[in-house]
Coordinates of C-alpha atoms and ligand atoms in Angstrom, one line a residue:
X260 CA 22.3 37.7 -49.3
X261 CA 18.5 36.6 -48.4
X262 CA 17.6 34.7 -45.6
X263 CA 17.2 31.5 -47.2
X264 CA 20.7 32.0 -49.0
X265 CA 22.1 32.5 -45.4
X266 CA 20.6 29.4 -44.3
X267 CA 21.7 27.3 -47.3
X268 CA 25.3 28.2 -46.5
X269 CA 24.8 27.9 -42.6
X270 CA 23.7 24.5 -43.2
X271 CA 25.8 22.7 -45.2
X272 CA 27.9 21.0 -42.6
X273 CA 24.5 19.8 -41.1
X274 CA 23.1 18.5 -44.7
X275 CA 26.7 16.6 -45.1
X276 CA 26.5 15.2 -41.5
X277 CA 23.2 13.8 -41.9
X278 CA 23.6 11.8 -38.4
X279 CA 23.6 13.0 -35.0
X280 CA 23.1 11.9 -31.3
X281 CA 20.5 13.4 -29.0
X282 CA 21.2 12.8 -25.6
X283 CA 18.3 13.7 -22.8
X284 CA 19.6 13.8 -19.3
X285 CA 18.2 15.7 -16.3
X286 CA 17.0 14.8 -12.8
X287 CA 14.2 13.2 -14.2
X288 CA 16.8 10.1 -14.8
X289 CA 16.6 9.5 -11.2
X290 CA 13.0 8.3 -10.9
X291 CA 13.3 6.9 -14.5
X292 CA 9.8 7.3 -15.6
X293 CA 10.8 9.6 -18.6
X294 CA 11.3 13.8 -18.9
X295 CA 7.7 14.5 -18.2
X296 CA 6.8 13.2 -15.1
X297 CA 6.9 16.3 -12.9
X298 CA 3.8 17.4 -15.2
X299 CA 2.1 13.6 -15.8
X300 CA 2.3 12.9 -12.3
X301 CA 1.8 16.4 -11.1
X302 CA 4.5 16.2 -8.8
X303 CA 5.1 19.2 -6.3
X304 CA 8.0 21.5 -6.6
X305 CA 9.4 20.5 -3.4
X306 CA 8.8 17.0 -4.0
X307 CA 10.8 17.2 -7.4
X308 CA 13.7 19.1 -5.8
X309 CA 14.1 16.0 -3.9
X310 CA 15.7 14.7 -7.2
X311 CA 18.0 17.8 -6.9
X312 CA 19.5 17.0 -3.5
X313 CA 20.2 13.2 -4.9
X314 CA 21.5 14.1 -8.2
X315 CA 25.5 12.7 -8.3
X316 CA 26.5 11.3 -11.4
X317 CA 29.6 9.5 -10.3
X318 CA 30.1 7.8 -13.7
X319 CA 29.7 10.5 -16.0
X320 CA 32.6 9.9 -18.8
X321 CA 31.4 12.1 -21.6
X322 CA 34.6 10.8 -23.1
X323 CA 32.8 7.3 -23.5
X324 CA 29.4 9.1 -25.0
X325 CA 31.4 10.8 -27.3
X326 CA 33.2 7.7 -28.7
X327 CA 30.2 5.7 -28.9
X328 CA 28.5 8.5 -30.8
X329 CA 31.8 8.7 -33.2
X330 CA 31.8 5.0 -33.8
X331 CA 28.3 4.9 -34.4
X332 CA 29.0 6.9 -37.3
X333 CA 27.2 10.3 -35.7
X334 CA 28.7 13.7 -36.7
X335 CA 27.2 16.0 -34.2
X336 CA 25.7 15.9 -30.7
X337 CA 22.8 17.7 -28.8
X338 CA 22.7 17.7 -25.2
X339 CA 19.9 18.9 -23.0
X340 CA 21.7 21.8 -21.1
X341 CA 18.0 22.3 -19.4
X342 CA 14.9 20.5 -20.2
X343 CA 11.5 21.4 -19.1
X344 CA 12.2 20.7 -15.2
X345 CA 14.1 23.9 -15.6
X346 CA 17.4 22.0 -14.1
X347 CA 20.6 23.4 -15.8
X348 CA 23.3 20.9 -16.7
X349 CA 25.6 24.1 -16.5
X350 CA 27.1 26.5 -14.3
X351 CA 24.2 29.3 -14.8
X352 CA 24.9 32.7 -12.7
X353 CA 20.9 33.2 -13.0
X354 CA 19.9 30.3 -10.7
X355 CA 21.0 27.8 -7.8
X356 CA 19.0 24.8 -9.6
X357 CA 22.2 23.9 -11.4
X358 CA 24.7 20.7 -11.6
X359 CA 27.4 22.6 -10.1
X360 CA 25.3 23.1 -6.7
X361 CA 24.9 19.6 -6.5
X362 CA 27.0 17.2 -4.8
X363 CA 28.8 16.5 -8.3
X364 CA 30.0 20.1 -8.3
X365 CA 30.6 19.9 -12.1
X366 CA 29.5 21.9 -15.2
X367 CA 28.3 18.8 -17.1
X368 CA 27.9 20.8 -20.3
X369 CA 31.2 22.0 -20.4
X370 CA 32.5 18.6 -20.2
X371 CA 30.2 17.4 -22.8
X372 CA 31.6 20.2 -25.4
X373 CA 35.3 19.4 -24.6
X374 CA 34.8 15.8 -25.0
X375 CA 32.8 15.5 -28.1
X376 CA 35.0 18.2 -29.7
X377 CA 37.8 15.9 -28.9
X378 CA 36.1 13.0 -31.2
X379 CA 35.7 15.5 -33.6
X380 CA 31.8 16.0 -33.4
X381 CA 30.3 19.6 -33.5
X382 CA 28.3 20.0 -30.6
X383 CA 25.0 21.6 -29.8
X384 CA 22.4 22.5 -27.0
X385 CA 18.5 21.4 -26.5
X386 CA 17.5 24.3 -24.4
X387 CA 13.8 23.9 -23.1
X388 CA 11.9 27.1 -23.5
X389 CA 9.4 25.9 -20.9
X390 CA 10.5 25.7 -17.2
X391 CA 8.5 24.3 -14.6
X392 CA 11.0 25.3 -11.8
X393 CA 11.2 29.0 -12.5
X394 CA 8.5 31.2 -10.3
X395 CA 7.8 33.2 -13.2
X396 CA 6.7 30.7 -15.7
X397 CA 3.2 30.8 -15.5
X398 CA 2.3 26.8 -15.8
X399 CA 4.0 23.7 -15.4
X400 CA 3.4 20.6 -16.8
X401 CA 1.1 19.7 -19.8
X402 CA 0.7 23.3 -20.9
X403 CA -2.8 22.3 -22.3
X404 CA -3.8 22.1 -18.5
X405 CA -3.0 25.4 -17.4
X406 CA -4.9 24.6 -14.3
X407 CA -1.8 22.9 -13.2
X408 CA -0.1 26.3 -12.6
X409 CA 3.5 26.1 -10.9
X410 CA 3.0 25.6 -7.3
X411 CA 5.5 28.4 -6.7
X412 CA 3.2 31.1 -8.4
X413 CA -0.1 29.5 -7.7
X414 CA -2.1 32.2 -6.2
X415 CA 0.3 35.2 -6.9
X416 CA 0.9 37.3 -10.1
X417 CA 3.7 35.8 -12.2
X418 CA 6.3 38.3 -14.5
X419 CA 6.5 36.3 -17.4
X420 CA 8.6 38.9 -18.9
X421 CA 10.6 38.4 -16.4
X422 CA 11.3 34.9 -17.1
X423 CA 12.0 35.8 -20.7
X424 CA 15.0 37.8 -19.4
X425 CA 16.1 34.9 -17.2
X426 CA 15.8 32.6 -20.5
X427 CA 18.0 34.9 -22.7
X428 CA 20.3 35.4 -20.2
X429 CA 21.1 31.8 -19.7
X430 CA 20.8 31.2 -23.8
X431 CA 23.5 34.4 -23.9
X432 CA 25.8 32.3 -21.2
X433 CA 25.4 29.0 -23.2
X434 CA 26.5 31.1 -26.5
X435 CA 29.5 32.8 -24.6
X436 CA 30.8 30.4 -22.4
X437 CA 31.2 27.4 -23.9
X438 CA 33.0 28.4 -27.1
X439 CA 31.6 27.3 -30.6
X440 CA 28.5 26.0 -30.6
X441 CA 27.2 24.5 -33.9
X442 CA 23.3 23.9 -33.2
X443 CA 20.8 25.1 -31.1
X444 CA 17.9 23.1 -30.5
X445 CA 15.1 25.3 -28.8
X446 CA 11.7 23.4 -27.5
X447 CA 9.0 24.2 -27.8
X448 CA 6.1 26.7 -29.1
X449 CA 2.5 26.3 -28.4
X450 CA -0.5 28.9 -28.8
X451 CA 0.2 32.0 -26.6
X452 CA 3.8 30.9 -26.7
X453 CA 5.5 31.3 -30.0
X454 CA 8.0 33.6 -31.8
X455 CA 7.2 37.1 -30.6
X456 CA 5.9 35.7 -27.2
X457 CA 9.5 34.5 -26.1
X458 CA 11.0 38.2 -27.5
X459 CA 11.7 35.8 -30.3
X460 CA 13.4 38.5 -32.8
X461 CA 15.8 39.7 -29.7
X462 CA 16.7 36.3 -29.0
X463 CA 17.6 34.9 -32.5
X464 CA 19.5 38.4 -32.9
X465 CA 21.5 37.6 -29.7
X466 CA 22.3 34.3 -30.9
X467 CA 23.4 34.9 -34.4
X468 CA 25.6 38.0 -33.2
X469 CA 27.0 35.5 -30.7
X470 CA 27.6 32.5 -32.7
X471 CA 27.6 33.5 -36.6
X472 CA 27.7 30.3 -38.0
X473 CA 25.3 28.7 -35.7
X474 CA 22.3 26.5 -37.0
X475 CA 18.7 26.7 -34.9
X476 CA 15.9 24.6 -35.0
X477 CA 12.3 25.9 -35.7
X478 CA 10.6 25.3 -32.3
X479 CA 11.0 29.0 -31.2
X480 CA 8.0 29.2 -33.4
X481 CA 7.0 25.7 -33.9
X482 CA 6.8 22.0 -31.8
X483 CA 6.6 18.4 -32.8
X484 CA 3.5 18.7 -34.7
X485 CA 3.8 22.0 -36.9
X486 CA 7.1 23.3 -38.7
X487 CA 6.3 27.2 -38.8
X488 CA 7.4 29.6 -41.2
X489 CA 10.6 27.5 -42.2
X490 CA 8.4 25.6 -44.4
X491 CA 7.4 28.8 -46.3
X492 CA 9.2 31.0 -49.1
X493 CA 9.1 33.9 -46.9
X494 CA 10.6 32.7 -43.3
X495 CA 10.5 35.0 -40.9
X496 CA 13.4 35.9 -38.3
X497 CA 12.4 33.0 -35.6
X498 CA 11.8 30.6 -38.4
X499 CA 14.8 28.7 -37.8
X500 CA 17.4 26.9 -40.1
X501 CA 15.6 23.7 -40.0
X502 CA 12.7 21.9 -39.1
X503 CA 12.4 19.1 -36.7
X504 CA 9.8 16.5 -37.0
X505 CA 9.3 14.5 -34.2
X506 CA 9.2 10.5 -34.5
X507 CA 8.4 10.7 -37.7
X508 CA 9.5 10.7 -41.5
X509 CA 7.7 13.2 -43.5
X510 CA 6.2 11.0 -46.4
X511 CA 8.0 13.1 -49.2
X512 CA 10.9 15.2 -47.0
X513 CA 9.6 19.0 -46.5
X514 CA 9.3 21.5 -49.4
X515 CA 8.1 24.9 -49.4
X516 CA 5.0 25.8 -51.2
X517 CA 6.9 26.7 -54.3
X518 CA 8.8 23.2 -54.1
X519 CA 12.0 24.5 -52.6
X520 CA 13.7 21.8 -50.2
X521 CA 14.2 22.8 -46.8
X522 CA 16.8 21.4 -44.3
X523 CA 15.1 19.1 -41.9
X524 CA 16.1 16.7 -38.9
X525 CA 13.7 13.8 -37.8
X526 CA 14.6 12.8 -34.0
X527 CA 14.0 9.7 -32.7
X528 CA 14.0 7.7 -29.4
X529 CA 15.8 4.2 -29.4
X530 CA 12.8 3.1 -27.2
X531 CA 9.5 5.5 -26.5
X532 CA 11.2 7.7 -24.0
X533 CA 13.5 10.8 -24.3
X534 CA 14.2 10.4 -20.8
X535 CA 15.6 7.5 -19.0
X536 CA 12.9 4.5 -18.3
X537 CA 14.3 1.1 -18.0
X538 CA 10.6 -0.1 -18.2
X539 CA 10.2 0.9 -21.4
X540 CA 11.4 -2.3 -23.3
X541 CA 10.3 -1.2 -26.8
X542 CA 13.7 -1.3 -28.3
X543 CA 14.0 -0.2 -31.7
X544 CA 17.0 -2.3 -33.5
X545 CA 20.0 -1.5 -35.5
X546 CA 18.2 -2.2 -38.7
X547 CA 15.1 0.0 -37.6
X548 CA 17.4 2.6 -37.0
X549 CA 19.7 2.2 -40.3
X550 CA 16.6 2.0 -42.4
X551 CA 15.1 5.5 -40.9
X552 CA 18.7 6.8 -41.6
X553 CA 18.5 5.7 -45.1
X554 CA 15.1 7.1 -45.7
X555 CA 15.5 10.3 -44.2
X556 CA 18.5 10.7 -46.5
X557 CA 16.8 9.4 -49.3
X558 CA 14.4 12.5 -48.7
X559 CA 17.1 15.1 -48.1
X560 CA 16.9 14.8 -44.3
X561 CA 18.7 14.2 -41.5
X562 CA 18.3 11.9 -38.4
X563 CA 19.0 12.6 -34.6
X564 CA 18.8 9.4 -32.4
X565 CA 18.2 9.9 -28.9
X566 CA 20.1 8.1 -25.9
X567 CA 19.0 8.5 -22.3
X568 CA 22.0 8.4 -19.9
X569 CA 21.1 7.1 -16.2
X570 CA 21.2 9.0 -13.3
X571 CA 24.7 7.8 -12.8
X572 CA 25.9 9.4 -16.0
X573 CA 25.9 6.2 -18.2
X574 CA 24.1 5.3 -21.6
X575 CA 22.4 1.9 -21.0
X576 CA 24.3 -1.1 -22.6
X577 CA 21.5 -1.8 -24.8
X578 CA 21.6 1.4 -26.3
X579 CA 25.5 1.1 -26.7
X580 CA 24.9 -2.1 -28.4
X581 CA 22.3 -0.7 -30.9
X582 CA 24.8 2.1 -32.1
X583 CA 27.5 -0.2 -32.3
X584 CA 26.0 -2.3 -34.6
X585 CA 24.7 0.9 -36.4
X586 CA 28.2 2.0 -36.6
X587 CA 29.5 -1.2 -38.5
X588 CA 27.1 -0.7 -41.1
X589 CA 28.2 2.9 -41.0
X590 CA 31.8 1.9 -41.4
X591 CA 30.9 0.2 -44.7
X592 CA 28.0 2.3 -46.2
X593 CA 28.7 5.9 -44.6
X594 CA 29.2 6.7 -48.1
X595 CA 25.9 6.3 -49.1
X596 CA 24.5 8.5 -46.0
X597 CA 27.1 11.6 -45.8
X598 CA 26.5 14.3 -48.1
X599 CA 23.9 12.3 -50.2
X600 CA 20.3 13.3 -50.8
X601 CA 17.2 12.1 -53.0
X602 CA 18.0 10.6 -56.0
X603 CA 15.4 11.9 -58.2
X604 CA 14.4 8.6 -59.2
X605 CA 11.1 7.2 -58.2
X606 CA 11.3 5.2 -55.3
X607 CA 11.8 1.2 -56.0
X608 CA 9.4 -1.1 -54.6
X609 CA 12.8 -3.4 -53.4
X610 CA 14.1 -0.3 -51.1
X611 CA 15.0 3.1 -51.5
X612 CA 17.9 4.9 -53.4
X613 CA 20.3 7.6 -51.9
X614 CA 22.6 9.8 -54.1
X615 CA 25.4 12.0 -54.1
X616 CA 26.4 13.8 -57.5
X617 CA 26.9 10.8 -59.9
X618 CA 26.9 8.0 -57.3
X619 CA 23.5 6.2 -57.2
X620 CA 23.3 3.8 -53.8
X621 CA 20.6 1.4 -53.9
X622 CA 19.5 0.3 -50.7
X623 CA 17.7 -3.1 -51.3
X624 CA 15.7 -4.1 -48.4
X625 CA 13.4 -6.7 -49.9
X626 CA 15.6 -9.8 -51.4
X627 CA 12.5 -11.4 -53.4
X628 CA 11.7 -8.2 -55.3
X629 CA 15.6 -7.3 -55.7
X630 CA 16.4 -10.5 -57.7
X631 CA 13.9 -9.0 -60.4
X632 CA 14.5 -5.1 -60.2
X633 CA 18.3 -5.5 -59.6
X634 CA 18.9 -6.4 -63.5
X635 CA 16.7 -3.2 -64.1
X636 CA 19.2 -1.3 -62.1
X637 CA 22.1 -2.8 -64.1
X638 CA 20.6 -1.0 -67.2
X639 CA 21.5 2.3 -65.8
X640 CA 24.7 1.5 -64.6
X641 CA 28.1 1.8 -66.1
X642 CA 30.0 0.4 -63.4
X643 CA 29.6 -1.1 -60.1
X644 CA 32.3 -0.4 -57.7
X645 CA 33.4 -2.3 -54.7
X646 CA 31.7 -0.4 -51.6
X647 CA 34.9 -1.2 -49.6
X648 CA 37.9 -3.6 -49.3
X649 CA 38.4 -6.3 -46.7
X650 CA 34.6 -6.5 -45.5
X651 CA 33.9 -10.3 -44.8
X652 CA 30.8 -11.4 -46.6
X653 CA 28.2 -12.0 -44.4
X654 CA 26.1 -13.7 -46.9
X655 CA 25.5 -13.4 -50.5
X656 CA 22.6 -14.3 -52.6
X657 CA 23.6 -16.2 -55.7
X658 CA 21.7 -14.1 -58.1
X659 CA 23.1 -10.6 -56.9
X660 CA 26.7 -12.1 -57.0
X661 CA 26.0 -13.1 -60.4
X662 CA 24.5 -9.5 -61.5
X663 CA 27.4 -7.5 -59.9
X664 CA 30.5 -10.0 -59.8
X665 CA 32.7 -6.9 -58.4
X666 CA 30.8 -5.7 -55.7
X667 CA 30.3 -6.3 -52.0
X668 CA 27.1 -6.7 -50.7
X669 CA 26.4 -6.4 -47.1
X670 CA 23.6 -7.9 -45.5
X671 CA 22.6 -5.7 -42.4
X672 CA 20.1 -8.0 -41.0
X673 CA 16.6 -9.3 -41.8
X674 CA 14.8 -8.9 -44.1
X675 CA 17.8 -9.2 -46.5
X676 CA 19.0 -5.7 -46.9
X677 CA 21.6 -5.1 -48.9
X678 CA 23.3 -1.8 -49.9
X679 CA 26.1 -1.2 -52.4
X680 CA 27.4 1.9 -54.4
X681 CA 27.2 2.1 -58.1
X682 CA 28.7 4.4 -60.4
X683 CA 26.2 5.9 -63.2
X684 CA 27.7 8.4 -65.7
X685 CA 26.2 11.5 -66.1
X686 CA 24.7 10.5 -69.4
X687 CA 22.5 7.6 -68.2
Ligands
JFZ78 C1 9.3 17.7 -26.8 C2 9.7 17.5 -25.2 O1 8.3 17.7 -25.0 C3 9.9 16.1 -25.0 O2 10.5 16.0 -23.7 C4 11.3 16.0 -25.8 O3 12.4 16.7 -25.4 C5 11.0 16.3 -27.4 C6 12.3 16.0 -28.6 O4 10.6 17.3 -27.3 O5 8.4 16.8 -27.4 C7 7.2 17.5 -27.9 C8 6.6 19.1 -27.8 C9 5.8 19.4 -28.5 C10 5.0 18.5 -29.3 C11 5.2 17.2 -29.1 C12 6.5 16.7 -28.6 N1 3.9 18.9 -29.9 O6 3.1 20.2 -29.5 O7 3.2 18.2 -30.7

């Protein structure tokens, strides 16, 4: 079986799941200005490690996080085991810069995997290829400014291969000491640091040998702007299994030059920061998240939505509220997302279609246009069927009720958005 066929097999659960939780958590939650401040504010190593001494997430209860993810309709979760700051949320034998050496003494990654598996979710790790703490990582901060060299190695030679061995050893730990890992999210490659430069072949061979069913993102070769060879018909060994567009949804999904659909997952924050930042009030609404999820699904993609826990270990209330509202919609409409993909029908003006086999799902996001378009859909339908029983009708536009008397319509916010499932027989 070739690399593309193997990828197809491995990603089946992923394409079915469609919706995941991203969790960016680390020392950066203490200052609360996002996960790049060590670089952006050029904080020295000794200054930054003060956060290490302070770290004590006394309210960390990953069971609460897992329940929030499950109730939101999410099917997998990815936690930052180590972000660019180099602080490890797991008990690595290769560094002292880890959660088990802080006042909390806890292996936060282990607790995460156990709690999320207990709620029936698949688990994954984000692992940063960059490391602003390790003395042999050449530069910290924005890699576009190499003059911001790591304080620890300023003025002395660093042994990048030594850093690579450290990085490979840590990935080995994550792949061998935390049970079955479903997803590995590397981040990120850039000029002079991609693929071979990370000893990528060796790394991928090791990961796949240890976790045969794992799926890996494409950032061992690419980053948030380009997708690398996963977008080609001849992907190389470190192409990964899926592309990961960041804060954007590819206009027409992602295909290879020959037109082959590839697995992809768009990652989004709930405000404009991955790491905790209470001053960032650009909060996305549940309707915005739902619409993005529908759009990703309609283009054969996944969406992973980020939460940014506080230093004490709590997901901010406003993020829990958004996820809870998304979950109420998913409870009724998850059938139009899970295992669904593009419909093959041109995008209608009033919203989007998603499709699974003979089931066509019309997500109407513009009521006024819908009133005109719906009858047009009806011509394609053999039978509308109830989406789910027992749902209180929030509001129903009379013309929609007339058109589809036996179908329940859910208004999940303004503008008027309805989602209903209809059955289209194969011969229409
Ligand atoms: C990366 C991280 O830097 C960021 O902190 C977060 O974890 C995100 C999910 O992934 O963000 C990037 C990395 C590279 C680019 C853009 C965003 N890029 O090269 O365009």
